[in-house]
GROMACS .gro file of C-alpha atoms in nm:
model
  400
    1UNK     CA    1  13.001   9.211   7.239
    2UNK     CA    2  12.962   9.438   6.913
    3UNK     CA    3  12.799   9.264   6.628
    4UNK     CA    4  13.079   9.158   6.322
    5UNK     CA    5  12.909   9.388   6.088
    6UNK     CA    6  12.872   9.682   6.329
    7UNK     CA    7  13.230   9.679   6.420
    8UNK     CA    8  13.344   9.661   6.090
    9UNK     CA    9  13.124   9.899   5.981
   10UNK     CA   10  13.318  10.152   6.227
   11UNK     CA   11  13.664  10.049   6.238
   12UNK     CA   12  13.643  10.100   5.878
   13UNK     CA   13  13.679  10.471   5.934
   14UNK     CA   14  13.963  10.440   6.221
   15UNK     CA   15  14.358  10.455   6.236
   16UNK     CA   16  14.516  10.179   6.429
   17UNK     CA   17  14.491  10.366   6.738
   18UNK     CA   18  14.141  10.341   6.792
   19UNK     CA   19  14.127  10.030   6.687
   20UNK     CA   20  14.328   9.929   6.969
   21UNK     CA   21  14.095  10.140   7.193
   22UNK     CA   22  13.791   9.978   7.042
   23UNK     CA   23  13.913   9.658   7.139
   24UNK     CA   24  14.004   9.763   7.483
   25UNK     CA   25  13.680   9.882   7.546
   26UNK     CA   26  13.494   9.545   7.435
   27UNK     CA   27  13.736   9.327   7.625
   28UNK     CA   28  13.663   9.546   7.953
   29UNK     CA   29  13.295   9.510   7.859
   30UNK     CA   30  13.258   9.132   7.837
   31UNK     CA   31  13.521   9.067   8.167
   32UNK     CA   32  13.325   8.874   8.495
   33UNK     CA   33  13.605   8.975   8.728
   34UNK     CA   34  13.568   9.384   8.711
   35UNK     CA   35  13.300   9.512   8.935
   36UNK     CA   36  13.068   9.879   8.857
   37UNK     CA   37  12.848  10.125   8.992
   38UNK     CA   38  12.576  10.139   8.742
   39UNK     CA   39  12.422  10.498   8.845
   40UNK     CA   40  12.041  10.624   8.820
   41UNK     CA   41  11.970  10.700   8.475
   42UNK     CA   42  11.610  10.837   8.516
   43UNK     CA   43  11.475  11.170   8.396
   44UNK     CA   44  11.820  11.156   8.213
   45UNK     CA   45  11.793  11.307   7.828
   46UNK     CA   46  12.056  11.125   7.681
   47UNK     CA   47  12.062  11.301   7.328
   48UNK     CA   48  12.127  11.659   7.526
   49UNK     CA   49  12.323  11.529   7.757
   50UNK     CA   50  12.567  11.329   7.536
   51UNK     CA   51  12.713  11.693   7.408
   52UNK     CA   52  12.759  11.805   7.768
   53UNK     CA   53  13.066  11.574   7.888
   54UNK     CA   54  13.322  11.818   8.043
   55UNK     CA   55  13.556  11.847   7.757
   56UNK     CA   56  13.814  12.185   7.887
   57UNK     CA   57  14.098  11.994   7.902
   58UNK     CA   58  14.137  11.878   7.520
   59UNK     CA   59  14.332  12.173   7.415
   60UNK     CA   60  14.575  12.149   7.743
   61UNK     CA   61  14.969  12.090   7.639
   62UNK     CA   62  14.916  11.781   7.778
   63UNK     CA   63  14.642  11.663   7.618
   64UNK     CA   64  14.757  11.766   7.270
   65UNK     CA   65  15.141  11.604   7.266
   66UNK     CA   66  14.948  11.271   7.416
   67UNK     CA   67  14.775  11.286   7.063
   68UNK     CA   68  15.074  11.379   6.892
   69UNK     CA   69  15.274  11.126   7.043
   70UNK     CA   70  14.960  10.876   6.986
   71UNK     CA   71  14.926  10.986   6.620
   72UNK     CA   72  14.526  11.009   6.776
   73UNK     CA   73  14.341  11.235   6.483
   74UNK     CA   74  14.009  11.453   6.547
   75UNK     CA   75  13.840  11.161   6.269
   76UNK     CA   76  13.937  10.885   6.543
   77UNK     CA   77  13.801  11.118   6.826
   78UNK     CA   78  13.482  11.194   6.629
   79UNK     CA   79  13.458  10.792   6.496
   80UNK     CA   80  13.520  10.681   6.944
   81UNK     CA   81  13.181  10.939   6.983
   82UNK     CA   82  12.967  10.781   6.717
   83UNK     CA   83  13.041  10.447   6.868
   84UNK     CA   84  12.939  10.567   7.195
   85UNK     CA   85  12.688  10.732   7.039
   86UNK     CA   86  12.540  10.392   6.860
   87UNK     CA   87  12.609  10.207   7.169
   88UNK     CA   88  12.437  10.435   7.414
   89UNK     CA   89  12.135  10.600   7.225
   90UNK     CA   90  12.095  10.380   6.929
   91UNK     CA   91  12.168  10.607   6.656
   92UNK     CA   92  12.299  10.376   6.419
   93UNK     CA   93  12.547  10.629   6.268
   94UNK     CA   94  12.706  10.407   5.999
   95UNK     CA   95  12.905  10.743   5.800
   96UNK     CA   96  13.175  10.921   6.030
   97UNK     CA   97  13.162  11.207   5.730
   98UNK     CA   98  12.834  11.277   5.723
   99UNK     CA   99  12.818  11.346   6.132
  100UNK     CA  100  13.125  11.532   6.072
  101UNK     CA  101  12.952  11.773   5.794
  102UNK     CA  102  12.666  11.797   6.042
  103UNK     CA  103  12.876  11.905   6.316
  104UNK     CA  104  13.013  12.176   6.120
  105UNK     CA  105  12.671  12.315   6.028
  106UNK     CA  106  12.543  12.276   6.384
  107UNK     CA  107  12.740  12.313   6.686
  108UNK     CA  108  12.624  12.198   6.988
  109UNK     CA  109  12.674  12.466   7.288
  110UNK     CA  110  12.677  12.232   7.630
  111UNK     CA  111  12.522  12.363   7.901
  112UNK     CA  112  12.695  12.490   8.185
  113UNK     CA  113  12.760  12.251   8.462
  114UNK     CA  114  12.556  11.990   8.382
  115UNK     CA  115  12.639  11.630   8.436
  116UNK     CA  116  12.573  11.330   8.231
  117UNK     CA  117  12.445  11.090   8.526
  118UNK     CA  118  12.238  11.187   8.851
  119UNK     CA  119  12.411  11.023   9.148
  120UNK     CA  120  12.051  11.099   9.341
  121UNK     CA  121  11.684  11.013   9.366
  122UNK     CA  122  11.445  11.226   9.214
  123UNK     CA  123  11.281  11.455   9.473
  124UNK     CA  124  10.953  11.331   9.563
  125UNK     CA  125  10.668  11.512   9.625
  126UNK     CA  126  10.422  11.505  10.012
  127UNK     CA  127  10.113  11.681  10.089
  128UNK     CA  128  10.111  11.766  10.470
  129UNK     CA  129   9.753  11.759  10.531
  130UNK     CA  130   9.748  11.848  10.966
  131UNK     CA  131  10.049  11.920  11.192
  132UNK     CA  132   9.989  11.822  11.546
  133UNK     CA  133  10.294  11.941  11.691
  134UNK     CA  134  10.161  12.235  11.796
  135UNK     CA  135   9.898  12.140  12.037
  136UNK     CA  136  10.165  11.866  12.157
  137UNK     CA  137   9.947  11.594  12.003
  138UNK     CA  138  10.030  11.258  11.808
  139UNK     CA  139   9.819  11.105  11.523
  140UNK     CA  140   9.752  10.732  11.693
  141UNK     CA  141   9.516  10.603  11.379
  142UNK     CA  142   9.390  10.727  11.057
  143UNK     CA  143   9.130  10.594  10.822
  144UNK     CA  144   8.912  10.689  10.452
  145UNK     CA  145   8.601  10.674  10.405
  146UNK     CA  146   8.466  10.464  10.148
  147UNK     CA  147   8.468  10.717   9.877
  148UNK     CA  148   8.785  10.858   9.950
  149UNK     CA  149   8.721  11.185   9.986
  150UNK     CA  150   8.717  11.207  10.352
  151UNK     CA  151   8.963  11.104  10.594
  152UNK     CA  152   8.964  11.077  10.982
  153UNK     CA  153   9.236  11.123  11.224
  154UNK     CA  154   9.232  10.959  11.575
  155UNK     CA  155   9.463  11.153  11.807
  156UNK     CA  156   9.634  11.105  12.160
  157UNK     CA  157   9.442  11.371  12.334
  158UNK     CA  158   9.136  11.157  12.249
  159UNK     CA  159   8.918  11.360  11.974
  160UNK     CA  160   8.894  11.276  11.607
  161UNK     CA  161   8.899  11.543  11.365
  162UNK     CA  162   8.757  11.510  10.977
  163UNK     CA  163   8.914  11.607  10.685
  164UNK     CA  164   8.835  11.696  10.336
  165UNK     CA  165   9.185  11.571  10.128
  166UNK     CA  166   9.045  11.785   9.799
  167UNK     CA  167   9.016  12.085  10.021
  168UNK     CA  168   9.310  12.029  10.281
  169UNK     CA  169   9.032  12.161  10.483
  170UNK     CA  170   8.872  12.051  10.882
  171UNK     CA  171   8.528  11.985  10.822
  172UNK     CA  172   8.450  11.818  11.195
  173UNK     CA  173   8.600  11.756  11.503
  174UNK     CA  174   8.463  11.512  11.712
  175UNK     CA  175   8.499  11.484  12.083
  176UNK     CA  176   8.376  11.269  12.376
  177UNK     CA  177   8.662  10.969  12.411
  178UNK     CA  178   8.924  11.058  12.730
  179UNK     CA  179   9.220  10.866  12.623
  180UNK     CA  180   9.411  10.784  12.290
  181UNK     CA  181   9.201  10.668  11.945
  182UNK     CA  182   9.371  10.355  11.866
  183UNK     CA  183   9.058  10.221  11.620
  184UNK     CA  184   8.859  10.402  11.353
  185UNK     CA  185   8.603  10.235  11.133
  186UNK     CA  186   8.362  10.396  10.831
  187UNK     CA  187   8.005  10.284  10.803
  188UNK     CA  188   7.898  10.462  10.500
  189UNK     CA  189   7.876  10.876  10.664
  190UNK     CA  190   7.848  10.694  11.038
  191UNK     CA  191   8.206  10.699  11.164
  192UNK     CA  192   8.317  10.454  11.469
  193UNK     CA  193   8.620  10.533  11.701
  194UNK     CA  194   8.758  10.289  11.976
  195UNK     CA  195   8.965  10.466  12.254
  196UNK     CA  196   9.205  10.338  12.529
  197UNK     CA  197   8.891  10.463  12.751
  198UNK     CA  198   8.743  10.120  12.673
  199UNK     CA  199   8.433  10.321  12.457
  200UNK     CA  200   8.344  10.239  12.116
  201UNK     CA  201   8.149  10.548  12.002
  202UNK     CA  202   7.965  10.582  11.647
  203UNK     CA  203   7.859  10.912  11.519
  204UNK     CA  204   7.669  11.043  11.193
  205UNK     CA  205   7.979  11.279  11.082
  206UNK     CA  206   7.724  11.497  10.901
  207UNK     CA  207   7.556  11.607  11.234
  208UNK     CA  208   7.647  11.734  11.566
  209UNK     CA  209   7.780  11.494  11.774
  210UNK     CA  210   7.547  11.473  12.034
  211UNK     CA  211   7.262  11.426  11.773
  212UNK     CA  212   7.381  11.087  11.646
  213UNK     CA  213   7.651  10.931  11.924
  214UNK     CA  214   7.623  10.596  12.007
  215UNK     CA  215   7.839  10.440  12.313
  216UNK     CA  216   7.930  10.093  12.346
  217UNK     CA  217   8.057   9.964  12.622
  218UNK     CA  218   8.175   9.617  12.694
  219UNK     CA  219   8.575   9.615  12.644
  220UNK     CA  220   8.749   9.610  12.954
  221UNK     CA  221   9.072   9.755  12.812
  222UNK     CA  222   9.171   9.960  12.548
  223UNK     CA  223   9.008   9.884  12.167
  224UNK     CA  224   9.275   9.811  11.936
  225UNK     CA  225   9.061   9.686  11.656
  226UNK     CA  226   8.712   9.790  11.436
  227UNK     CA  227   8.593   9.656  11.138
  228UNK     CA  228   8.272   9.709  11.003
  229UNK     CA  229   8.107   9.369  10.744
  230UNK     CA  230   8.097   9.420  10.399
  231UNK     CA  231   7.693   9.455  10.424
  232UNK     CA  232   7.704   9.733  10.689
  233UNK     CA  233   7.556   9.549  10.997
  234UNK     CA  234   7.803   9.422  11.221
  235UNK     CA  235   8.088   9.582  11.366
  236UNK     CA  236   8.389   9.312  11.541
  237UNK     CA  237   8.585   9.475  11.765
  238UNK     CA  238   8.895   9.347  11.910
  239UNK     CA  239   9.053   9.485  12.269
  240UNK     CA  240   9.383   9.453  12.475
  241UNK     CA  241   9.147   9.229  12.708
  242UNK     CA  242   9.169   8.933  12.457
  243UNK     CA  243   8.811   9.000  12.350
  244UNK     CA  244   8.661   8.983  11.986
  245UNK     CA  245   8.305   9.160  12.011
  246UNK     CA  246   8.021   9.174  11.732
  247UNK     CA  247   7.778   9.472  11.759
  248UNK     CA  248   7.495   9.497  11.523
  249UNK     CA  249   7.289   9.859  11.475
  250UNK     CA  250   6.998   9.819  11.717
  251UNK     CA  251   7.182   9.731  12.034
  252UNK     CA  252   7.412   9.924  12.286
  253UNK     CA  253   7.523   9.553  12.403
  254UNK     CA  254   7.728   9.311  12.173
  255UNK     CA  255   7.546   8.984  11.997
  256UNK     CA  256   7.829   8.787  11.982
  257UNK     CA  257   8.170   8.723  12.198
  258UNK     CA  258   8.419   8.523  12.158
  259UNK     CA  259   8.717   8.452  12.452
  260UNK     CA  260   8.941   8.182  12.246
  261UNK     CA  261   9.257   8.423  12.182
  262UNK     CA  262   9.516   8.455  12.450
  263UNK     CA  263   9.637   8.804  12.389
  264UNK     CA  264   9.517   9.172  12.252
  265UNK     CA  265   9.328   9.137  11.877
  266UNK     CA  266   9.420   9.420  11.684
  267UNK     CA  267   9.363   9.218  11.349
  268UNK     CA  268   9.000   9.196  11.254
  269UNK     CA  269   8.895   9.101  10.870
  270UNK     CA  270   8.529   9.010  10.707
  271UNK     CA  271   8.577   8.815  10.417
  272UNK     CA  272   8.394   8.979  10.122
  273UNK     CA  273   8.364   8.616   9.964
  274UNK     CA  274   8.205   8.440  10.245
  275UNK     CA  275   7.933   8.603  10.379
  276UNK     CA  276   7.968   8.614  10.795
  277UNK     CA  277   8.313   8.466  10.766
  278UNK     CA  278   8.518   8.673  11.046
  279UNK     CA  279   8.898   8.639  11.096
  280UNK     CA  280   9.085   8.807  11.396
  281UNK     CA  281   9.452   8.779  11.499
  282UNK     CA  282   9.604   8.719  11.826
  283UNK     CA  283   9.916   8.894  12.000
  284UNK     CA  284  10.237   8.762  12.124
  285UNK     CA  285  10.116   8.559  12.362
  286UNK     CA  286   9.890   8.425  12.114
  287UNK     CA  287   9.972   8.399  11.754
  288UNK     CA  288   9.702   8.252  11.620
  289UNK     CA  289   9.452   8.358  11.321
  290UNK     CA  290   9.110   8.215  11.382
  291UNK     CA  291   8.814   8.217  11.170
  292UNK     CA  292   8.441   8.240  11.287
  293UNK     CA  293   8.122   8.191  11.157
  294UNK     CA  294   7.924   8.479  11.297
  295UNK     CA  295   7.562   8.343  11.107
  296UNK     CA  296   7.599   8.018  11.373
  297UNK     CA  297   7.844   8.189  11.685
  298UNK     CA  298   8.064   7.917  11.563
  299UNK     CA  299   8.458   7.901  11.586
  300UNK     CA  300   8.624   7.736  11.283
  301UNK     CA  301   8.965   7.719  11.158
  302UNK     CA  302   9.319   7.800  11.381
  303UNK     CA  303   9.662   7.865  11.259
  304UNK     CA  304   9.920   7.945  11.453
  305UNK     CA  305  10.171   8.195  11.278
  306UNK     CA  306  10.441   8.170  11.514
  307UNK     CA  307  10.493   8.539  11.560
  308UNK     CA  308  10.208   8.811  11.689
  309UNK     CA  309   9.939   8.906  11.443
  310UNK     CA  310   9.937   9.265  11.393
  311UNK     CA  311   9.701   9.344  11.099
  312UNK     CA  312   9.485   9.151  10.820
  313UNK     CA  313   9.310   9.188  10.490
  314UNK     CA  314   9.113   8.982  10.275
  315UNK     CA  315   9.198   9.000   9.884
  316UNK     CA  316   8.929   9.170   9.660
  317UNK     CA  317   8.946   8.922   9.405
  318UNK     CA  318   9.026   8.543   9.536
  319UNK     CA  319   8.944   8.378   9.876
  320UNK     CA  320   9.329   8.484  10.014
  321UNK     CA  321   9.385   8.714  10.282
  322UNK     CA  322   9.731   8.861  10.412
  323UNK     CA  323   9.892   8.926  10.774
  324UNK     CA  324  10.146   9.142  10.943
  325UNK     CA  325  10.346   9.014  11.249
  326UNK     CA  326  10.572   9.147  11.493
  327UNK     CA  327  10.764   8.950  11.741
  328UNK     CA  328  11.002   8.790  11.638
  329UNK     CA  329  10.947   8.719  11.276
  330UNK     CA  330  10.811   9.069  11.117
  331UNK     CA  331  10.691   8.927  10.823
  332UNK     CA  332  10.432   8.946  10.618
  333UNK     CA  333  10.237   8.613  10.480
  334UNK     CA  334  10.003   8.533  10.234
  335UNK     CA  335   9.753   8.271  10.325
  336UNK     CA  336   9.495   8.069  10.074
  337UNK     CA  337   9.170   8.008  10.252
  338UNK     CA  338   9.032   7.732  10.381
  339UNK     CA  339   9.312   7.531  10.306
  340UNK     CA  340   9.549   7.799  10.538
  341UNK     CA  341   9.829   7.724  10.323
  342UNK     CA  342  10.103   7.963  10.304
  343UNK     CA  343  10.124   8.153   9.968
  344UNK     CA  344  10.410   8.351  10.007
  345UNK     CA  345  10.661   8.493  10.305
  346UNK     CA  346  10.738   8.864  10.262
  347UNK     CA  347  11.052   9.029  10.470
  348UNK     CA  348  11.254   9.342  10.474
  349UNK     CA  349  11.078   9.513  10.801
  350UNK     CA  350  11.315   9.509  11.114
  351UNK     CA  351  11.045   9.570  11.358
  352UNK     CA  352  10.689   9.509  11.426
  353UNK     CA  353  10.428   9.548  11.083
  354UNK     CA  354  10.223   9.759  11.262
  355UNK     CA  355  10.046   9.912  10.954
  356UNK     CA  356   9.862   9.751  10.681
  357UNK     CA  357   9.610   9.949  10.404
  358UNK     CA  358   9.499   9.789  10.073
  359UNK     CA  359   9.522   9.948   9.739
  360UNK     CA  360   9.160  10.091   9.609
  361UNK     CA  361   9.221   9.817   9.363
  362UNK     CA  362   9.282   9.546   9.573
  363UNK     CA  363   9.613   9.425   9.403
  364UNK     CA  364   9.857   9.601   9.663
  365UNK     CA  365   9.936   9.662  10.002
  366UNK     CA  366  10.167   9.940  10.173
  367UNK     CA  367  10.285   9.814  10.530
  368UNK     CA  368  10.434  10.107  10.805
  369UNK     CA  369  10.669   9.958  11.088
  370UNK     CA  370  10.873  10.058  11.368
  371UNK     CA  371  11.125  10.136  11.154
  372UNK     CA  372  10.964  10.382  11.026
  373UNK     CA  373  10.975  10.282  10.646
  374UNK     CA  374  10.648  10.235  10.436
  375UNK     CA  375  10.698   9.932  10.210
  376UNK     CA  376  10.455   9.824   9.908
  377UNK     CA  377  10.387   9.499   9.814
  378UNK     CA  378  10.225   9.313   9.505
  379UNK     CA  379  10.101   9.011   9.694
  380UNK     CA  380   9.750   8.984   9.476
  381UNK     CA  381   9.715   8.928   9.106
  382UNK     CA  382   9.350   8.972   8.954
  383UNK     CA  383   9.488   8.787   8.672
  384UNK     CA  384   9.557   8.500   8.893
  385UNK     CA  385   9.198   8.484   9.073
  386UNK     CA  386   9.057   8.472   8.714
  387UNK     CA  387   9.147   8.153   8.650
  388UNK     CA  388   9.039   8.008   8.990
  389UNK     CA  389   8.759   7.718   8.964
  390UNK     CA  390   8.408   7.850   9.032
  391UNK     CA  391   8.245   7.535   9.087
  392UNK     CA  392   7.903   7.564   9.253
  393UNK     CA  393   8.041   7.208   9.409
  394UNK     CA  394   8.299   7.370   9.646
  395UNK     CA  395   8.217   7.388   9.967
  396UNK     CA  396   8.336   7.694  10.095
  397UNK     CA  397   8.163   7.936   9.837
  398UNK     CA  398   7.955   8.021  10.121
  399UNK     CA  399   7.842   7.928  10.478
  400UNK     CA  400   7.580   7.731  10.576
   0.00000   0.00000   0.00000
């Protein structure tokens, strides 16, 4: 609706003609039974583009006896612009004159074959960093480094290669698994790869291989899962054999192992608020998230999710963490720990949540699925962990 004033203001300077349009317009404006396409306005200069409205067919025959036979003058055209004008771009013309006097000492030339709206998304820009394709290869995982300067890439023909992202440049390649690389984990410069050969195999990614590799053996099938503790000296590892593994530095044989899940663990978190607090995720057959004290060898809390857990990650900033599922649900949750209570159900993926990497400030998440769309998510608010009580009288600050 157009303020009393503002109208006035306007109509002041029209005939009865476009008046009537004026009216017209506001009446189509306020109706709830007409229906529009609003298009993308972005990257749009309005003040430009305002002057570049097709306008070829005003001196047609046509065109001119309509205004004849309308009585329509070029003061009501110009006085139907300034509206728009006011309405659109928030001139607040208030003097028909004066815009016409400016008109006359500057003309505006439209350019040719422009368009006032964009019916399309902007183009967006993608860095291809490695192509496979030519040594009929797949990537099968990909992780940073904890700096962010360095990324690896696990591949289907079993070696891991290391780039510099700066550089677009190779700066290792890394051999020695015989099957796919389904698991990559940083350590600081030592980088750890799990393989559908059942290895886990750490190397110093400064050195040659040989110089600094490390084979663990202990999975029976393929290892779906590494995560390294937020101190540096455990590494869980999860496997298609329904194992959950922790390794420390100064054994080839793991110190702790745990048989409670019923399918493959792929998901494997540390908290970084309770120190030795481990949480892994089950498959279909299993469901569950379950935490463990790895200070005691202890189990602790279950949940059962009702759908296979694909992926989780603890929040930076408040004792939450978040999971990906596949069948049948493929959702994502929110989860408030110890209390396991759901924060918030996230949906829009049509197959299995695969994918899950937290933003470097540990407010977002982007999930990848099978059908093939990368989402992003807001699911943690700093603001919000702020105000959480920090009593030294709760419980689980820490384990005992």
């Amino acid at each position: 609706m157009f303020s009393p004033d503002y109208e006035k203001r306007i109509l002041k300077h029209c005939s009865p003609v476009a008046r009537n349009l004026f009216n017209a317009f506001e009446a189509a404006s306020t109706s709830t039974s007409l229906d529009r396409f609003i298009p993308c306005r972005a990257n749009n200069n309005w003040q430009t583009n305002f002057a570049s409205i097709n306008k070829s067919n005003e001196n047609s025959p046509q065109t001119s006896k309509k205004q004849r036979d309308c009585g329509e003058s070029a003061r009501d055209s110009l006085a139907y612009s300034c509206l728009l004008k006011n309405e659109l771009l928030g001139t607040a013309i208030e003097d028909v004159k004066a815009v016409s006097d400016e008109r006359n000492e500057n003309t505006y030339t439209p350019a040719a074959k422009r368009s006032l709206f964009k019916y399309q998304s902007p183009t967006k820009q993608v860095t291809r960093l490695c192509d496979l394709n030519t040594d009929s290869n797949t990537v099968t995982s990909v992780s940073w480094n904890e700096r962010g300067n360095l990324v690896a890439v696990g591949t289907h023909h079993g070696f891991v290669t290391v780039w510099d992202v700066a550089a677009s440049k190779q700066i290792n390649k890394l051999t020695g698994h015989s099957a796919r690389v389904g698991a990559l984990a940083w350590n600081g410069e030592i980088l750890s790869s799990g393989s559908r050969d059942r290895l886990i195999i750490q190397r110093d990614t400064r050195t040659p291989a040989q110089q600094s590799e490390r084979r663990l053996a202990g999975h029976r099938q393929e290892v779906c899962g590494l995560k390294w503790s937020p101190d540096n000296q455990y590494l869980a590892s999860g496997g298609n054999d329904n194992r959950l593994y922790v390794w420390n530095q100064h054994s080839l044989n793991p110190v702790q192992s745990y048989t409670e899940h019923t399918a493959a663990v792929k998901a494997i978190a540390w908290s970084p608020h309770h120190h030795g607090l481990l949480a892994s995720g089950g498959g279909t057959a299993d469901r569950c998230i379950r935490f463990w004290n790895t200070l005691t060898g202890q189990p602790m809390q279950c949940v059962d999710t009702g759908s296979q857990v694909c992926n989780l990650a603890w929040s930076k900033h408040s004792s939450e963490l978040v999971s990906t599922h596949g069948y049948s649900q493929n959702q994502i949750l929110v989860w408030k720990y110890p209390s396991l209570t759901q924060v918030a159900k996230l949906t829009g993926h049509s197959y299995r949540v695969l994918y899950l990497a937290l933003s470097p400030d540990g407010e977002a998440i982007v999930t990848g699925a099978g059908d093939e769309t990368l989402r992003f998510w807001n699911v943690f608010s700093k603001a919000r962990s702020q105000k959480e009580n920090k009593s030294v009288l709760n419980l689980f600050t820490n384990i005992r």
